């Protein structure tokens, strides 16, 4: 009894504890749902309608869910609101939910006591609205999901989410994959932070049954045509892809799951019609093998790569974020690298590919597939590391890929030719020397000819631009090295450059006055007269490129073959862009500043076509006008004097009506500056000639002086002998013998007045000059003054200039001998006495001509030199200045 009595209080106590726990839970639930109801008045103030408890339940008399608020005191209904998809709800400050009630025509608000209760009601409102939207989009016979299930799921969602988390809030495990837990899994994926998303990705990867169970649910819902659950699965799969986990991607894109994953993504709730991606992949996408691939791993990766690209570009192009898009691109790049690496290591595969392409019995379709495969194979090789790329291209070159390309370029199928040019560009971008090495060989010369021919052939689709790019890379001197450089350039210039130039010349209209051109090379199975203007433009661009990169080689070709004139025939085309191209070509030629090319331009009047096109263009402000003006401006700024003179003197008449342009005015001003500079140099060159002549005379006299004997007797003897020879010459010329006495006699160079040597017998002094000599000096002074007053300019300029130069040379000899005789003096005669000496000697020469008439100029000069030597005989260091003082003449002065 006692034990029994003792147990009863314990049971009662346990009942009290249980009752208190239930009361606490009810109080907690009551506090979460406790709200105040507010109504907005017309004055803009909120009116408190009362305090009660809110719940989401079916509205009486309706199948729709709504909000009900019961007064906490008397359980009267404070608010009944039907939740629709059209209403706009707002959550404010974590405890207030407000909206506009169309029935009450005013704003209503619920103010919660607890933020958790506000969040719970808010999540349920959002879920109900989403279900309404999905139901409106479905429009199928299967009815919407029962609202009771949504309500029940929303009530337990929060509690179930907490059950899968640890004490610190970390996600421990995922809910079991079944139809009822899909909303919870979706909420965990979409609403979790970065840490939760990483944890979810890890849990999905670790759970081997996650994707099999999920896809089983998908197939079941698809069989039942349950669109609501299919839309839920679409959101779930899309959320899993947006987790951006490489390990998840490996499972998703595996052959086991990829088609079901793509099937789940067909049911996009934002698209009214179900997509048919699987039907397209199964029925319309066909995997073609140009050559059988025996490696199963390679085939699997090829399929996977295509499916990844299809999902990225077709199924989810607007949904994927940048990070996920980058991860998918990385997978594609990795798969391509793996496929190429496995195929290139299979030597039998490459050999079989090339042997089939060389087969003469191959059909056109098979050949097209093989060329496309080779093109894709070379394109995907970019996924390899750089070293492996280079090794692969070298191996392909060794297997004879360029021979196959030569055969491809001769095909009539434009698509095959386009693929062939793409392959060539891939090789050139990788290593241009591989193709250059092949071309310089004897069997490779034909490939360069095919490339040149392809440039002038109209394949359509701008393929001539591809040929232009290939030739540019081949002929690029900056990337050339080794022995192939000169050989390749030589082949191009000898065999193909003239062909390109003649193509331009033959496609331009002829003119009446045109030099004969050799166009025999035209006719290489190409109708050049129907060539598109764009092709001519590309040829001109290639020629400009060659001018820059091969200046010496192309200069020789232009000078020998007159190619510049042929190219400038494009100025006669009606297409303005071709005329501008011709101007650009001439600008490139002149920019080289090559003397030979400039002379060639001037000699053949090659700027005339440019100026003619400029004049024909008139005052139209376009590229042609700007190009020609810039060309003239370049000539002026670079000081290309031959071109400036050539343009003004030969083409200025055509430029008269364009003188309002500043460039033309500056060009003519440059020409005037050249003329003024030439006149200045001409006037300044005469004194320079005289100074040089004086210098040469002084050097000659000094050399003669030091070569003579120092014996004074020998000097006297030579002087007498000179007098004797002059006397004979005078007698022979019919002159008076008495004139000899009037000539000065030469003595010693220096007369020392206080010489202590008594044995020295100086030569006799020269007798005084007769009056006629004085007359000569006076005439000389008057003549010199007239010359100085006239600034040295004469009407008969050339004769008098030569006379002055000869006279100056003679007088410079006198000055040199005088300076040598005066050993204690260091300076030469000043400039004004030199001019006076010029006057004297010039007058002597004139006087001598008047007396003799028949004596030639050479004899006169020789006689004048003899007179100068005689006059030096009686000069001393002290009296040399005043020798002719009595005659008021100053022939020279020695200081």
PDB file of C-alpha atoms in Angstrom, residues 168-270:
ATOM      1  CA  UNK A 168      25.788  25.041 -34.515  1.00  0.00           C
ATOM      2  CA  UNK A 169      23.470  25.228 -37.526  1.00  0.00           C
ATOM      3  CA  UNK A 170      25.629  23.198 -39.928  1.00  0.00           C
ATOM      4  CA  UNK A 171      23.813  20.924 -42.346  1.00  0.00           C
ATOM      5  CA  UNK A 172      24.395  17.344 -41.250  1.00  0.00           C
ATOM      6  CA  UNK A 173      22.608  15.449 -43.979  1.00  0.00           C
ATOM      7  CA  UNK A 174      20.105  15.876 -46.761  1.00  0.00           C
ATOM      8  CA  UNK A 175      16.490  14.908 -46.342  1.00  0.00           C
ATOM      9  CA  UNK A 176      15.579  11.562 -47.875  1.00  0.00           C
ATOM     10  CA  UNK A 177      14.968  11.828 -51.596  1.00  0.00           C
ATOM     11  CA  UNK A 178      11.231  11.319 -51.980  1.00  0.00           C
ATOM     12  CA  UNK A 179       8.401  13.282 -53.414  1.00  0.00           C
ATOM     13  CA  UNK A 180       7.354  14.846 -50.104  1.00  0.00           C
ATOM     14  CA  UNK A 181      10.854  16.122 -49.308  1.00  0.00           C
ATOM     15  CA  UNK A 182      11.515  17.811 -52.655  1.00  0.00           C
ATOM     16  CA  UNK A 183      10.386  21.258 -51.372  1.00  0.00           C
ATOM     17  CA  UNK A 184      12.697  20.918 -48.368  1.00  0.00           C
ATOM     18  CA  UNK A 185      15.649  19.894 -50.523  1.00  0.00           C
ATOM     19  CA  UNK A 186      14.939  22.771 -52.904  1.00  0.00           C
ATOM     20  CA  UNK A 187      14.754  25.236 -50.009  1.00  0.00           C
ATOM     21  CA  UNK A 188      18.049  23.939 -48.641  1.00  0.00           C
ATOM     22  CA  UNK A 189      19.733  24.413 -52.020  1.00  0.00           C
ATOM     23  CA  UNK A 190      18.260  27.777 -52.965  1.00  0.00           C
ATOM     24  CA  UNK A 191      18.049  29.621 -49.640  1.00  0.00           C
ATOM     25  CA  UNK A 192      21.261  28.476 -48.047  1.00  0.00           C
ATOM     26  CA  UNK A 193      24.401  30.535 -47.957  1.00  0.00           C
ATOM     27  CA  UNK A 194      27.672  29.745 -49.691  1.00  0.00           C
ATOM     28  CA  UNK A 195      28.699  27.418 -46.875  1.00  0.00           C
ATOM     29  CA  UNK A 196      25.423  25.523 -47.024  1.00  0.00           C
ATOM     30  CA  UNK A 197      25.665  25.214 -50.814  1.00  0.00           C
ATOM     31  CA  UNK A 198      29.148  23.785 -50.594  1.00  0.00           C
ATOM     32  CA  UNK A 199      27.944  21.349 -47.928  1.00  0.00           C
ATOM     33  CA  UNK A 200      24.955  20.351 -50.081  1.00  0.00           C
ATOM     34  CA  UNK A 201      27.246  19.699 -53.073  1.00  0.00           C
ATOM     35  CA  UNK A 202      29.444  17.548 -50.879  1.00  0.00           C
ATOM     36  CA  UNK A 203      26.482  15.567 -49.526  1.00  0.00           C
ATOM     37  CA  UNK A 204      25.041  15.034 -53.015  1.00  0.00           C
ATOM     38  CA  UNK A 205      28.397  13.764 -54.268  1.00  0.00           C
ATOM     39  CA  UNK A 206      28.746  11.367 -51.339  1.00  0.00           C
ATOM     40  CA  UNK A 207      25.237   9.992 -51.716  1.00  0.00           C
ATOM     41  CA  UNK A 208      25.396   7.484 -54.555  1.00  0.00           C
ATOM     42  CA  UNK A 209      21.628   7.019 -54.549  1.00  0.00           C
ATOM     43  CA  UNK A 210      20.738  10.700 -54.802  1.00  0.00           C
ATOM     44  CA  UNK A 211      20.563  11.001 -58.602  1.00  0.00           C
ATOM     45  CA  UNK A 212      19.088   7.529 -59.199  1.00  0.00           C
ATOM     46  CA  UNK A 213      16.263   8.204 -56.715  1.00  0.00           C
ATOM     47  CA  UNK A 214      15.695  11.741 -58.032  1.00  0.00           C
ATOM     48  CA  UNK A 215      15.499  10.552 -61.631  1.00  0.00           C
ATOM     49  CA  UNK A 216      13.170   7.711 -60.618  1.00  0.00           C
ATOM     50  CA  UNK A 217      10.827  10.317 -59.141  1.00  0.00           C
ATOM     51  CA  UNK A 218      11.126  12.304 -62.359  1.00  0.00           C
ATOM     52  CA  UNK A 219      10.180   9.345 -64.532  1.00  0.00           C
ATOM     53  CA  UNK A 220       7.257   8.526 -62.241  1.00  0.00           C
ATOM     54  CA  UNK A 221       5.941  12.106 -62.314  1.00  0.00           C
ATOM     55  CA  UNK A 222       6.393  12.222 -66.076  1.00  0.00           C
ATOM     56  CA  UNK A 223       4.412   9.039 -66.455  1.00  0.00           C
ATOM     57  CA  UNK A 224       1.665  10.487 -64.244  1.00  0.00           C
ATOM     58  CA  UNK A 225       1.923  13.836 -66.046  1.00  0.00           C
ATOM     59  CA  UNK A 226       2.157  15.605 -62.700  1.00  0.00           C
ATOM     60  CA  UNK A 227       3.360  18.999 -63.880  1.00  0.00           C
ATOM     61  CA  UNK A 228       3.586  20.546 -60.430  1.00  0.00           C
ATOM     62  CA  UNK A 229       6.115  18.008 -59.270  1.00  0.00           C
ATOM     63  CA  UNK A 230       7.875  18.153 -62.653  1.00  0.00           C
ATOM     64  CA  UNK A 231       8.258  21.900 -62.255  1.00  0.00           C
ATOM     65  CA  UNK A 232       9.630  21.278 -58.767  1.00  0.00           C
ATOM     66  CA  UNK A 233      12.142  18.771 -60.163  1.00  0.00           C
ATOM     67  CA  UNK A 234      13.174  21.278 -62.872  1.00  0.00           C
ATOM     68  CA  UNK A 235      13.961  23.867 -60.183  1.00  0.00           C
ATOM     69  CA  UNK A 236      15.816  21.282 -58.180  1.00  0.00           C
ATOM     70  CA  UNK A 237      17.993  20.114 -61.096  1.00  0.00           C
ATOM     71  CA  UNK A 238      18.692  23.690 -62.143  1.00  0.00           C
ATOM     72  CA  UNK A 239      19.670  24.537 -58.549  1.00  0.00           C
ATOM     73  CA  UNK A 240      21.995  21.532 -58.426  1.00  0.00           C
ATOM     74  CA  UNK A 241      23.691  22.676 -61.673  1.00  0.00           C
ATOM     75  CA  UNK A 242      24.079  26.193 -60.258  1.00  0.00           C
ATOM     76  CA  UNK A 243      25.974  24.728 -57.295  1.00  0.00           C
ATOM     77  CA  UNK A 244      28.863  24.689 -59.803  1.00  0.00           C
ATOM     78  CA  UNK A 245      30.518  21.573 -58.462  1.00  0.00           C
ATOM     79  CA  UNK A 246      32.880  19.668 -60.809  1.00  0.00           C
ATOM     80  CA  UNK A 247      32.129  16.377 -59.054  1.00  0.00           C
ATOM     81  CA  UNK A 248      28.398  16.896 -59.585  1.00  0.00           C
ATOM     82  CA  UNK A 249      29.034  17.758 -63.237  1.00  0.00           C
ATOM     83  CA  UNK A 250      30.870  14.492 -63.714  1.00  0.00           C
ATOM     84  CA  UNK A 251      27.764  12.622 -62.550  1.00  0.00           C
ATOM     85  CA  UNK A 252      25.251  14.762 -64.363  1.00  0.00           C
ATOM     86  CA  UNK A 253      26.991  14.546 -67.746  1.00  0.00           C
ATOM     87  CA  UNK A 254      27.755  10.861 -67.542  1.00  0.00           C
ATOM     88  CA  UNK A 255      26.106   8.564 -70.061  1.00  0.00           C
ATOM     89  CA  UNK A 256      23.988   7.072 -67.279  1.00  0.00           C
ATOM     90  CA  UNK A 257      22.180  10.241 -66.193  1.00  0.00           C
ATOM     91  CA  UNK A 258      22.568  12.877 -68.917  1.00  0.00           C
ATOM     92  CA  UNK A 259      19.434  12.111 -70.923  1.00  0.00           C
ATOM     93  CA  UNK A 260      17.165  12.053 -67.832  1.00  0.00           C
ATOM     94  CA  UNK A 261      18.766  15.273 -66.578  1.00  0.00           C
ATOM     95  CA  UNK A 262      18.047  16.905 -69.946  1.00  0.00           C
ATOM     96  CA  UNK A 263      14.509  15.486 -69.733  1.00  0.00           C
ATOM     97  CA  UNK A 264      13.964  17.091 -66.328  1.00  0.00           C
ATOM     98  CA  UNK A 265      15.094  20.425 -67.783  1.00  0.00           C
ATOM     99  CA  UNK A 266      12.386  20.219 -70.431  1.00  0.00           C
ATOM    100  CA  UNK A 267       9.710  21.222 -67.889  1.00  0.00           C
ATOM    101  CA  UNK A 268      10.558  24.856 -67.382  1.00  0.00           C
ATOM    102  CA  UNK A 269       7.661  26.534 -65.507  1.00  0.00           C
ATOM    103  CA  UNK A 270       8.467  29.828 -67.233  1.00  0.00           C
TER     104      UNK A 270
END
